[in-house]
Amino acid sequence: MKIVVTGTEGYLGALLAPTLLESGHSVLGIDTGYYKQGWLYNGITASVETLAKDIRHVTVEDLAGADAVVHMAELSNDPLGELIPDVTYVVNHKGSVRLAETAKAAGVSRFVYMSSCSVYGVAEDTVDETSAVNPQTAYAECKALVERDVAPLADDEFSPVFMRNATAYGASPRQRFDIVLNNLAGLAYTTGKIAMTSDGSPWRPLVHGLDIAKSIRAVLDAPREAIHNQIFNVGDSEQVYRVREIAEAVGRALPEAEITFGESNGDNRSYKVNFDKIHSTLEGFRCDWNADKGAQQLVDVFKAIDLDEATFKGKGHTRLKQLEHLIRTEQLDKELFWRVQPTSGIAATGTAK
Ligand SMILES: NC(=O)c1ccc[n+]([C@@H]2O[C@H](COP(=O)([O-])OP(=O)(O)OC[C@H]3O[C@@H](n4cnc5c(N)ncnc54)[C@H](O)[C@@H]3O)[C@@H](O)[C@H]2O)c1
């Protein structure tokens, strides 16, 4: 298959793209390169050709010849979504819907969209794909709006698929330390302690980045009728943890770290997610990782590179800090376009090969 992956220079894209190459697919990346400097360790076997371009400028010609688009390039968490909320809607909602329309116009048959379990917001009961969405932030609302607006594009030639990922964890060369398990592991390793101010009672469904990549490969390999216009929660019912259990998993990988909890702070925003559908629909799909294994993987990487506190806390691996830096230094304009677009070394009208 010829596959275009947006967001190849991000945390998850850097994990997915090499596995697609290893599976025999040809891959063209598209990424504007906001976090290019953030490279933690040399952990990949292959890198893909990546077009340095904003998704808002992608053309039919850029996608010509592709069988599938996997769309990962967005402002990727709640704090980024709140930075300039108007622009979040322009990039994450409008930009993603436009990309899906462009893919359809280019004759692409599968459009795999990276949604999020955050669309469920706060929920009393366990939620599944049939539950009502209840997004609480601009980021989550955009995910729900893209699902709403891309689903009607589905027809005999165009199959969108919506992957509602749990919160990711695990090592990636383009590491993020602003997601819960990675953050707690980095904190414990570089400071020797995790001092939680809350009791850590809220539930957080987690999934390893490599299991997300595996789910995407499963969707690309599945018969069309199994995935056409479907929503899948991506994760594992065994990996719906309380935050304190995530900290405890880090503690088992780093027994010398001191981990303490505070009182309940009344912030009980929480949801439990059911992940049965992806396991029953996508034949053979199961998660290979869990929090203990992921925490150990991170600690092994930290030891190998001698991770220091400045790197852990720096802008290279915290998305909000890097975007704030690029705006403050006026490298990005108010709409988050580069004033001078870095070059990719491949033609701006390059097509998937
Ligand atoms: N990491 C998670 O826990 C998680 C969970 C659920 C869903 N997701 C979704 O998965 C996707 C990938 O997440 P990630 O953790 O790899 O994020 P990331 O921030 O590490 O990577 C996103 C990439 O997209 C690029 N990008 C952003 N805006 C762009 C634009 N307008 N044009 C072109 N490129 C642009 C960035 O340069 C970056 O390389 C996102 O859509 C995110 O919302 C992530």
mmCIF file of C-alpha atoms and ligand atoms in Angstrom:
data_model
loop_
_atom_site.group_PDB
_atom_site.id
_atom_site.type_symbol
_atom_site.label_atom_id
_atom_site.label_comp_id
_atom_site.label_asym_id
_atom_site.label_seq_id
_atom_site.Cartn_x
_atom_site.Cartn_y
_atom_site.Cartn_z
ATOM 1 C CA MET A 1 0.000 0.000 0.000
ATOM 2 C CA LYS A 2 1.045 3.607 -0.530
ATOM 3 C CA ILE A 3 0.349 5.441 2.708
ATOM 4 C CA VAL A 4 0.582 9.115 3.591
ATOM 5 C CA VAL A 5 1.134 9.675 7.316
ATOM 6 C CA THR A 6 0.728 13.183 8.705
ATOM 7 C CA GLY A 7 2.647 13.932 11.905
ATOM 8 C CA THR A 8 5.651 11.688 11.153
ATOM 9 C CA GLU A 9 7.891 13.977 13.218
ATOM 10 C CA GLY A 10 5.715 13.623 16.305
ATOM 11 C CA TYR A 11 5.776 11.203 19.226
ATOM 12 C CA LEU A 12 3.454 8.603 17.681
ATOM 13 C CA GLY A 13 4.265 9.223 14.005
ATOM 14 C CA ALA A 14 7.946 8.513 14.674
ATOM 15 C CA LEU A 15 6.894 5.082 15.993
ATOM 16 C CA LEU A 16 4.274 4.273 13.353
ATOM 17 C CA ALA A 17 6.089 5.198 10.140
ATOM 18 C CA PRO A 18 9.045 2.771 10.486
ATOM 19 C CA THR A 19 6.667 -0.108 11.314
ATOM 20 C CA LEU A 20 4.700 0.598 8.131
ATOM 21 C CA LEU A 21 7.931 0.487 6.122
ATOM 22 C CA GLU A 22 8.866 -2.792 7.826
ATOM 23 C CA SER A 23 5.445 -4.187 6.860
ATOM 24 C CA GLY A 24 6.262 -3.513 3.223
ATOM 25 C CA HIS A 25 4.218 -0.354 2.697
ATOM 26 C CA SER A 26 5.612 2.732 1.021
ATOM 27 C CA VAL A 27 5.210 5.848 3.136
ATOM 28 C CA LEU A 28 5.261 9.600 2.574
ATOM 29 C CA GLY A 29 5.246 11.743 5.706
ATOM 30 C CA ILE A 30 3.789 15.236 6.002
ATOM 31 C CA ASP A 31 4.751 17.356 8.994
ATOM 32 C CA THR A 32 5.310 21.049 9.515
ATOM 33 C CA GLY A 33 8.068 20.283 12.034
ATOM 34 C CA TYR A 34 7.053 22.167 15.172
ATOM 35 C CA TYR A 35 9.022 19.769 17.401
ATOM 36 C CA LYS A 36 11.896 18.859 15.087
ATOM 37 C CA GLN A 37 14.545 19.638 17.724
ATOM 38 C CA GLY A 38 13.083 17.176 20.202
ATOM 39 C CA TRP A 39 15.034 13.994 19.508
ATOM 40 C CA LEU A 40 15.753 12.000 22.689
ATOM 41 C CA TYR A 41 17.608 8.913 21.494
ATOM 42 C CA ASN A 42 18.421 7.005 18.349
ATOM 43 C CA GLY A 43 15.674 4.419 18.513
ATOM 44 C CA ILE A 44 14.368 3.805 15.024
ATOM 45 C CA THR A 45 15.409 1.475 12.264
ATOM 46 C CA ALA A 46 14.267 3.674 9.363
ATOM 47 C CA SER A 47 13.081 7.192 8.756
ATOM 48 C CA VAL A 48 10.557 8.171 6.132
ATOM 49 C CA GLU A 49 10.678 10.853 3.510
ATOM 50 C CA THR A 50 8.683 13.727 4.992
ATOM 51 C CA LEU A 51 7.214 16.720 3.225
ATOM 52 C CA ALA A 52 7.624 19.870 5.371
ATOM 53 C CA LYS A 53 4.147 21.258 4.953
ATOM 54 C CA ASP A 54 1.213 22.441 7.036
ATOM 55 C CA ILE A 55 -1.842 20.186 6.747
ATOM 56 C CA ARG A 56 -3.867 23.312 5.951
ATOM 57 C CA HIS A 57 -1.929 23.603 2.680
ATOM 58 C CA VAL A 58 -1.982 19.963 1.550
ATOM 59 C CA THR A 59 -3.261 19.550 -2.007
ATOM 60 C CA VAL A 60 -4.816 16.758 -4.039
ATOM 61 C CA GLU A 61 -1.469 16.474 -5.836
ATOM 62 C CA ASP A 62 0.334 15.811 -2.522
ATOM 63 C CA LEU A 63 -1.952 12.822 -1.888
ATOM 64 C CA ALA A 64 -2.182 11.535 -5.462
ATOM 65 C CA GLY A 65 -1.562 7.811 -5.760
ATOM 66 C CA ALA A 66 -1.996 7.092 -2.046
ATOM 67 C CA ASP A 67 -4.241 4.211 -0.935
ATOM 68 C CA ALA A 68 -4.561 5.479 2.628
ATOM 69 C CA VAL A 69 -3.975 8.563 4.751
ATOM 70 C CA VAL A 70 -3.230 8.173 8.471
ATOM 71 C CA HIS A 71 -3.864 11.587 9.969
ATOM 72 C CA MET A 72 -1.920 12.347 13.158
ATOM 73 C CA ALA A 73 -0.801 15.973 12.679
ATOM 74 C CA GLU A 74 -2.763 18.179 15.047
ATOM 75 C CA LEU A 75 -2.180 20.256 18.166
ATOM 76 C CA SER A 76 -1.987 17.209 20.347
ATOM 77 C CA ASN A 77 -3.244 17.870 23.876
ATOM 78 C CA ASP A 78 -5.517 19.981 26.065
ATOM 79 C CA PRO A 79 -2.970 22.682 27.028
ATOM 80 C CA LEU A 80 -2.035 23.237 23.367
ATOM 81 C CA GLY A 81 -5.716 23.424 22.541
ATOM 82 C CA GLU A 82 -6.165 26.206 25.108
ATOM 83 C CA LEU A 83 -3.086 28.188 23.931
ATOM 84 C CA ILE A 84 -4.966 29.905 21.084
ATOM 85 C CA PRO A 85 -8.363 28.167 21.038
ATOM 86 C CA ASP A 86 -9.490 29.857 17.783
ATOM 87 C CA VAL A 87 -6.455 28.468 15.984
ATOM 88 C CA THR A 88 -7.028 25.049 17.542
ATOM 89 C CA TYR A 89 -10.394 24.923 15.789
ATOM 90 C CA VAL A 90 -8.825 26.080 12.527
ATOM 91 C CA VAL A 91 -6.050 23.447 12.630
ATOM 92 C CA ASN A 92 -7.635 20.505 14.420
ATOM 93 C CA HIS A 93 -11.235 20.783 13.286
ATOM 94 C CA LYS A 94 -11.290 22.646 9.970
ATOM 95 C CA GLY A 95 -7.800 21.521 8.926
ATOM 96 C CA SER A 96 -8.576 17.854 9.523
ATOM 97 C CA VAL A 97 -11.957 17.961 7.778
ATOM 98 C CA ARG A 98 -10.342 19.724 4.817
ATOM 99 C CA LEU A 99 -7.614 17.075 4.727
ATOM 100 C CA ALA A 100 -10.232 14.302 4.642
ATOM 101 C CA GLU A 101 -12.050 16.082 1.790
ATOM 102 C CA THR A 102 -8.750 16.474 -0.060
ATOM 103 C CA ALA A 103 -7.973 12.789 0.446
ATOM 104 C CA LYS A 104 -11.367 11.831 -0.909
ATOM 105 C CA ALA A 105 -10.894 14.114 -3.932
ATOM 106 C CA ALA A 106 -7.485 12.490 -4.531
ATOM 107 C CA GLY A 107 -9.103 9.024 -4.671
ATOM 108 C CA VAL A 108 -7.631 7.817 -1.357
ATOM 109 C CA SER A 109 -9.796 4.930 -0.125
ATOM 110 C CA ARG A 110 -8.977 4.818 3.637
ATOM 111 C CA PHE A 111 -8.676 7.780 5.998
ATOM 112 C CA VAL A 112 -7.539 6.776 9.483
ATOM 113 C CA TYR A 113 -8.138 9.576 11.957
ATOM 114 C CA MET A 114 -6.404 9.846 15.343
ATOM 115 C CA SER A 115 -9.222 10.701 17.685
ATOM 116 C CA SER A 116 -9.045 10.377 21.442
ATOM 117 C CA CYS A 117 -10.884 8.853 24.408
ATOM 118 C CA SER A 118 -11.020 12.440 25.698
ATOM 119 C CA VAL A 119 -14.193 12.880 23.594
ATOM 120 C CA TYR A 120 -15.999 11.025 26.417
ATOM 121 C CA GLY A 121 -15.091 13.730 28.935
ATOM 122 C CA VAL A 122 -16.465 13.039 32.390
ATOM 123 C CA ALA A 123 -18.676 9.974 32.612
ATOM 124 C CA GLU A 124 -20.270 8.120 35.506
ATOM 125 C CA ASP A 125 -20.465 4.716 33.835
ATOM 126 C CA THR A 126 -18.039 2.815 31.641
ATOM 127 C CA VAL A 127 -18.223 4.251 28.116
ATOM 128 C CA ASP A 128 -17.991 2.506 24.774
ATOM 129 C CA GLU A 129 -18.201 3.576 21.126
ATOM 130 C CA THR A 130 -22.004 3.901 21.338
ATOM 131 C CA SER A 131 -21.915 6.270 24.328
ATOM 132 C CA ALA A 132 -22.669 9.969 23.909
ATOM 133 C CA VAL A 133 -19.610 12.180 23.615
ATOM 134 C CA ASN A 134 -19.121 14.840 26.285
ATOM 135 C CA PRO A 135 -15.942 16.774 25.391
ATOM 136 C CA GLN A 136 -14.682 19.161 28.079
ATOM 137 C CA THR A 137 -11.914 21.065 26.256
ATOM 138 C CA ALA A 138 -11.280 22.688 22.862
ATOM 139 C CA TYR A 139 -8.938 19.788 22.001
ATOM 140 C CA ALA A 140 -11.556 17.134 22.786
ATOM 141 C CA GLU A 141 -14.345 19.100 21.165
ATOM 142 C CA CYS A 142 -12.352 19.341 17.925
ATOM 143 C CA LYS A 143 -11.876 15.552 17.927
ATOM 144 C CA ALA A 144 -15.644 15.088 18.260
ATOM 145 C CA LEU A 145 -16.329 17.691 15.537
ATOM 146 C CA VAL A 146 -13.939 16.004 13.086
ATOM 147 C CA GLU A 147 -15.671 12.659 13.672
ATOM 148 C CA ARG A 148 -19.067 14.330 13.135
ATOM 149 C CA ASP A 149 -18.032 16.083 9.918
ATOM 150 C CA VAL A 150 -15.864 13.391 8.309
ATOM 151 C CA ALA A 151 -18.295 10.484 8.833
ATOM 152 C CA PRO A 152 -20.757 11.834 6.209
ATOM 153 C CA LEU A 153 -17.958 11.755 3.584
ATOM 154 C CA ALA A 154 -18.024 7.932 3.722
ATOM 155 C CA ASP A 155 -19.198 6.267 0.544
ATOM 156 C CA ASP A 156 -18.409 3.250 -1.656
ATOM 157 C CA GLU A 157 -14.942 4.609 -2.443
ATOM 158 C CA PHE A 158 -13.998 6.386 0.783
ATOM 159 C CA SER A 159 -13.749 4.727 4.207
ATOM 160 C CA PRO A 160 -12.933 6.929 7.186
ATOM 161 C CA VAL A 161 -12.028 5.184 10.475
ATOM 162 C CA PHE A 162 -11.953 6.937 13.837
ATOM 163 C CA MET A 163 -9.398 5.709 16.373
ATOM 164 C CA ARG A 164 -10.273 6.944 19.864
ATOM 165 C CA ASN A 165 -6.898 6.389 21.474
ATOM 166 C CA ALA A 166 -6.350 6.105 25.199
ATOM 167 C CA THR A 167 -3.499 8.224 26.580
ATOM 168 C CA ALA A 168 -0.251 6.977 25.092
ATOM 169 C CA TYR A 169 2.931 6.046 26.935
ATOM 170 C CA GLY A 170 6.305 4.536 26.176
ATOM 171 C CA ALA A 171 9.582 5.451 24.560
ATOM 172 C CA SER A 172 9.789 7.243 21.210
ATOM 173 C CA PRO A 173 12.782 9.091 19.743
ATOM 174 C CA ARG A 174 10.456 12.086 19.564
ATOM 175 C CA GLN A 175 9.609 11.650 23.217
ATOM 176 C CA ARG A 176 6.805 13.490 24.939
ATOM 177 C CA PHE A 177 7.091 14.077 28.685
ATOM 178 C CA ASP A 178 3.727 15.849 28.906
ATOM 179 C CA ILE A 179 1.664 12.651 29.090
ATOM 180 C CA VAL A 180 1.058 10.964 32.392
ATOM 181 C CA LEU A 181 3.180 7.809 32.543
ATOM 182 C CA ASN A 182 6.103 9.355 30.657
ATOM 183 C CA ASN A 183 5.947 12.409 32.885
ATOM 184 C CA LEU A 184 5.921 10.434 36.133
ATOM 185 C CA ALA A 185 8.742 8.171 34.916
ATOM 186 C CA GLY A 186 10.908 11.133 33.862
ATOM 187 C CA LEU A 187 10.188 12.932 37.137
ATOM 188 C CA ALA A 188 11.061 9.899 39.242
ATOM 189 C CA TYR A 189 14.250 9.261 37.287
ATOM 190 C CA THR A 190 15.589 12.817 37.214
ATOM 191 C CA THR A 191 14.518 14.006 40.699
ATOM 192 C CA GLY A 192 14.290 10.745 42.639
ATOM 193 C CA LYS A 193 10.720 11.350 43.726
ATOM 194 C CA ILE A 194 7.088 11.749 42.730
ATOM 195 C CA ALA A 195 5.173 13.886 45.206
ATOM 196 C CA MET A 196 1.543 13.832 44.109
ATOM 197 C CA THR A 197 -0.611 16.557 45.592
ATOM 198 C CA SER A 198 -3.798 14.528 45.021
ATOM 199 C CA ASP A 199 -4.726 11.000 46.051
ATOM 200 C CA GLY A 200 -4.359 9.765 42.453
ATOM 201 C CA SER A 201 -7.832 8.248 42.381
ATOM 202 C CA PRO A 202 -9.071 9.293 38.878
ATOM 203 C CA TRP A 203 -9.119 6.608 36.178
ATOM 204 C CA ARG A 204 -6.887 6.928 33.115
ATOM 205 C CA PRO A 205 -6.995 4.465 30.228
ATOM 206 C CA LEU A 206 -3.505 3.995 28.782
ATOM 207 C CA VAL A 207 -2.048 2.425 25.639
ATOM 208 C CA HIS A 208 1.543 2.066 24.472
ATOM 209 C CA GLY A 209 2.512 4.009 21.323
ATOM 210 C CA LEU A 210 3.613 0.793 19.638
ATOM 211 C CA ASP A 211 0.190 -0.751 20.319
ATOM 212 C CA ILE A 212 -1.403 2.326 18.710
ATOM 213 C CA ALA A 213 0.840 1.716 15.683
ATOM 214 C CA LYS A 214 -0.244 -1.936 15.713
ATOM 215 C CA SER A 215 -3.928 -0.946 15.761
ATOM 216 C CA ILE A 216 -3.400 1.314 12.745
ATOM 217 C CA ARG A 217 -1.700 -1.485 10.817
ATOM 218 C CA ALA A 218 -4.619 -3.757 11.744
ATOM 219 C CA VAL A 219 -7.117 -1.202 10.394
ATOM 220 C CA LEU A 220 -5.132 -0.834 7.164
ATOM 221 C CA ASP A 221 -5.019 -4.646 6.738
ATOM 222 C CA ALA A 222 -8.649 -5.320 7.683
ATOM 223 C CA PRO A 223 -11.346 -5.994 5.094
ATOM 224 C CA ARG A 224 -13.032 -2.760 4.167
ATOM 225 C CA GLU A 225 -16.446 -3.779 5.505
ATOM 226 C CA ALA A 226 -14.964 -4.338 8.989
ATOM 227 C CA ILE A 227 -13.643 -0.813 9.348
ATOM 228 C CA HIS A 228 -15.785 1.342 7.024
ATOM 229 C CA ASN A 229 -16.841 4.487 8.922
ATOM 230 C CA GLN A 230 -16.255 2.737 12.257
ATOM 231 C CA ILE A 231 -15.163 4.142 15.604
ATOM 232 C CA PHE A 232 -12.699 2.107 17.685
ATOM 233 C CA ASN A 233 -11.574 2.778 21.225
ATOM 234 C CA VAL A 234 -7.855 1.954 21.108
ATOM 235 C CA GLY A 235 -6.524 0.400 24.281
ATOM 236 C CA ASP A 236 -7.180 -2.508 26.553
ATOM 237 C CA SER A 237 -9.692 -3.006 29.352
ATOM 238 C CA GLU A 238 -6.764 -4.366 31.433
ATOM 239 C CA GLN A 239 -5.047 -0.983 31.133
ATOM 240 C CA VAL A 240 -7.621 1.300 32.689
ATOM 241 C CA TYR A 241 -5.564 2.477 35.669
ATOM 242 C CA ARG A 242 -6.002 4.852 38.527
ATOM 243 C CA VAL A 243 -3.336 7.581 38.399
ATOM 244 C CA ARG A 244 -1.860 6.216 41.645
ATOM 245 C CA GLU A 245 -1.464 2.790 39.989
ATOM 246 C CA ILE A 246 0.490 4.448 37.171
ATOM 247 C CA ALA A 247 2.813 6.035 39.744
ATOM 248 C CA GLU A 248 3.155 2.659 41.469
ATOM 249 C CA ALA A 249 4.146 1.015 38.160
ATOM 250 C CA VAL A 250 6.876 3.654 37.821
ATOM 251 C CA GLY A 251 7.904 2.886 41.406
ATOM 252 C CA ARG A 252 8.347 -0.806 40.585
ATOM 253 C CA ALA A 253 10.662 0.110 37.682
ATOM 254 C CA LEU A 254 12.561 2.576 39.888
ATOM 255 C CA PRO A 255 12.437 1.179 43.452
ATOM 256 C CA GLU A 256 14.828 3.852 44.747
ATOM 257 C CA ALA A 257 12.357 6.656 43.894
ATOM 258 C CA GLU A 258 10.188 8.029 46.700
ATOM 259 C CA ILE A 259 6.495 8.182 45.756
ATOM 260 C CA THR A 260 3.969 9.979 47.948
ATOM 261 C CA PHE A 261 0.311 10.864 47.557
ATOM 262 C CA GLY A 262 -1.765 13.715 48.942
ATOM 263 C CA GLU A 263 -5.410 14.070 49.887
ATOM 264 C CA SER A 264 -8.296 13.925 47.469
ATOM 265 C CA ASN A 265 -8.482 17.402 45.932
ATOM 266 C CA GLY A 266 -12.049 16.984 44.807
ATOM 267 C CA ASP A 267 -10.973 16.838 41.153
ATOM 268 C CA ASN A 268 -12.573 13.568 40.269
ATOM 269 C CA ARG A 269 -12.726 14.087 36.506
ATOM 270 C CA SER A 270 -12.654 10.543 35.400
ATOM 271 C CA TYR A 271 -13.841 8.006 32.871
ATOM 272 C CA LYS A 272 -13.584 4.272 32.384
ATOM 273 C CA VAL A 273 -13.520 2.987 28.818
ATOM 274 C CA ASN A 274 -14.526 -0.335 27.327
ATOM 275 C CA PHE A 275 -12.136 -1.619 24.639
ATOM 276 C CA ASP A 276 -13.931 -4.816 23.578
ATOM 277 C CA LYS A 277 -14.843 -3.688 20.049
ATOM 278 C CA ILE A 278 -11.324 -3.323 18.650
ATOM 279 C CA HIS A 279 -10.339 -6.725 20.037
ATOM 280 C CA SER A 280 -13.391 -8.500 18.616
ATOM 281 C CA THR A 281 -13.467 -6.716 15.225
ATOM 282 C CA LEU A 282 -9.823 -6.533 14.222
ATOM 283 C CA GLU A 283 -8.725 -10.118 14.046
ATOM 284 C CA GLY A 284 -5.718 -10.900 16.194
ATOM 285 C CA PHE A 285 -5.421 -7.400 17.646
ATOM 286 C CA ARG A 286 -4.202 -7.322 21.211
ATOM 287 C CA CYS A 287 -1.961 -4.968 23.159
ATOM 288 C CA ASP A 288 1.597 -6.192 23.718
ATOM 289 C CA TRP A 289 2.385 -3.675 26.471
ATOM 290 C CA ASN A 290 1.191 -2.641 29.916
ATOM 291 C CA ALA A 291 2.165 0.109 32.372
ATOM 292 C CA ASP A 292 4.839 -1.988 34.129
ATOM 293 C CA LYS A 293 6.524 -2.990 30.890
ATOM 294 C CA GLY A 294 6.309 0.560 29.545
ATOM 295 C CA ALA A 295 7.762 2.073 32.733
ATOM 296 C CA GLN A 296 10.655 -0.391 32.580
ATOM 297 C CA GLN A 297 11.250 0.457 28.885
ATOM 298 C CA LEU A 298 11.424 4.160 29.737
ATOM 299 C CA VAL A 299 13.806 3.612 32.640
ATOM 300 C CA ASP A 300 16.061 1.530 30.370
ATOM 301 C CA VAL A 301 16.153 4.370 27.812
ATOM 302 C CA PHE A 302 16.788 6.991 30.525
ATOM 303 C CA LYS A 303 19.721 4.976 31.853
ATOM 304 C CA ALA A 304 21.153 4.422 28.368
ATOM 305 C CA ILE A 305 21.174 8.166 27.578
ATOM 306 C CA ASP A 306 21.720 9.396 31.164
ATOM 307 C CA LEU A 307 18.594 11.572 31.049
ATOM 308 C CA ASP A 308 19.039 14.824 32.963
ATOM 309 C CA GLU A 309 16.466 17.129 34.507
ATOM 310 C CA ALA A 310 17.034 19.941 31.993
ATOM 311 C CA THR A 311 16.230 17.619 29.088
ATOM 312 C CA PHE A 312 13.231 16.177 30.920
ATOM 313 C CA LYS A 313 11.799 19.626 31.682
ATOM 314 C CA GLY A 314 12.952 21.328 28.467
ATOM 315 C CA LYS A 315 10.940 22.462 25.475
ATOM 316 C CA GLY A 316 12.211 19.612 23.310
ATOM 317 C CA HIS A 317 9.781 17.167 24.870
ATOM 318 C CA THR A 318 6.914 19.285 26.224
ATOM 319 C CA ARG A 319 4.675 20.383 23.378
ATOM 320 C CA LEU A 320 3.292 23.514 25.051
ATOM 321 C CA LYS A 321 6.753 24.880 25.959
ATOM 322 C CA GLN A 322 8.011 24.454 22.400
ATOM 323 C CA LEU A 323 4.987 26.127 20.780
ATOM 324 C CA GLU A 324 5.158 29.001 23.291
ATOM 325 C CA HIS A 325 8.854 29.389 22.431
ATOM 326 C CA LEU A 326 8.169 29.429 18.681
ATOM 327 C CA ILE A 327 5.444 32.058 19.145
ATOM 328 C CA ARG A 328 7.507 34.211 21.545
ATOM 329 C CA THR A 329 10.482 34.230 19.184
ATOM 330 C CA GLU A 330 8.122 34.999 16.277
ATOM 331 C CA GLN A 331 9.203 31.958 14.321
ATOM 332 C CA LEU A 332 5.491 31.149 14.120
ATOM 333 C CA ASP A 333 2.832 33.747 13.340
ATOM 334 C CA LYS A 334 -0.457 34.050 15.221
ATOM 335 C CA GLU A 335 -2.048 31.347 13.070
ATOM 336 C CA LEU A 336 0.841 28.970 13.799
ATOM 337 C CA PHE A 337 2.269 29.155 10.309
ATOM 338 C CA TRP A 338 6.067 29.389 10.074
ATOM 339 C CA ARG A 339 7.248 32.800 9.001
ATOM 340 C CA VAL A 340 9.913 30.891 7.090
ATOM 341 C CA GLN A 341 8.875 27.299 6.402
ATOM 342 C CA PRO A 342 11.793 24.928 7.046
ATOM 343 C CA THR A 343 12.600 22.908 3.955
ATOM 344 C CA SER A 344 12.063 19.190 3.671
ATOM 345 C CA GLY A 345 14.539 18.516 0.917
ATOM 346 C CA ILE A 346 11.706 17.165 -1.236
ATOM 347 C CA ALA A 347 9.521 19.089 -3.600
ATOM 348 C CA ALA A 348 6.543 20.801 -1.994
ATOM 349 C CA THR A 349 4.277 19.051 -4.479
ATOM 350 C CA GLY A 350 5.812 15.617 -3.858
ATOM 351 C CA THR A 351 3.473 12.661 -4.193
ATOM 352 C CA ALA A 352 3.299 9.391 -2.302
ATOM 353 C CA LYS A 353 5.638 6.890 -3.827
HETATM 354 N N1 LIG B 1 -0.097 10.929 22.523
HETATM 355 C C1 LIG B 1 -1.307 10.650 23.039
HETATM 356 O O1 LIG B 1 -1.449 10.314 24.228
HETATM 357 C C2 LIG B 1 -2.527 10.701 22.157
HETATM 358 C C3 LIG B 1 -3.731 10.173 22.641
HETATM 359 C C4 LIG B 1 -4.872 10.256 21.845
HETATM 360 C C5 LIG B 1 -4.793 10.846 20.595
HETATM 361 N N2 LIG B 1 -3.614 11.358 20.153
HETATM 362 C C6 LIG B 1 -3.577 11.985 18.841
HETATM 363 O O2 LIG B 1 -2.588 11.346 18.044
HETATM 364 C C7 LIG B 1 -1.986 12.296 17.172
HETATM 365 C C8 LIG B 1 -0.473 12.252 17.327
HETATM 366 O O3 LIG B 1 -0.157 12.513 18.686
HETATM 367 P P1 LIG B 1 1.350 12.709 19.164
HETATM 368 O O4 LIG B 1 1.386 12.390 20.601
HETATM 369 O O5 LIG B 1 2.262 12.018 18.232
HETATM 370 O O6 LIG B 1 1.497 14.295 18.991
HETATM 371 P P2 LIG B 1 2.804 15.177 18.678
HETATM 372 O O7 LIG B 1 2.484 16.555 19.119
HETATM 373 O O8 LIG B 1 4.000 14.517 19.234
HETATM 374 O O9 LIG B 1 2.915 15.109 17.095
HETATM 375 C C9 LIG B 1 2.081 15.857 16.237
HETATM 376 C C10 LIG B 1 2.881 16.178 14.977
HETATM 377 O O10 LIG B 1 2.031 16.885 14.088
HETATM 378 C C11 LIG B 1 2.714 18.008 13.570
HETATM 379 N N3 LIG B 1 1.724 19.055 13.293
HETATM 380 C C12 LIG B 1 0.956 19.703 14.190
HETATM 381 N N4 LIG B 1 0.182 20.602 13.564
HETATM 382 C C13 LIG B 1 0.473 20.502 12.229
HETATM 383 C C14 LIG B 1 -0.013 21.157 11.063
HETATM 384 N N5 LIG B 1 -0.930 22.133 11.134
HETATM 385 N N6 LIG B 1 0.485 20.785 9.873
HETATM 386 C C15 LIG B 1 1.440 19.806 9.769
HETATM 387 N N7 LIG B 1 1.961 19.180 10.849
HETATM 388 C C16 LIG B 1 1.457 19.520 12.065
HETATM 389 C C17 LIG B 1 3.722 18.419 14.626
HETATM 390 O O11 LIG B 1 4.836 19.097 14.050
HETATM 391 C C18 LIG B 1 4.102 17.077 15.239
HETATM 392 O O12 LIG B 1 5.262 16.532 14.653
HETATM 393 C C19 LIG B 1 -2.619 13.652 17.504
HETATM 394 O O13 LIG B 1 -3.698 13.886 16.639
HETATM 395 C C20 LIG B 1 -3.115 13.436 18.909
HETATM 396 O O14 LIG B 1 -4.191 14.302 19.227
HETATM 397 C C21 LIG B 1 -2.468 11.283 20.896
#
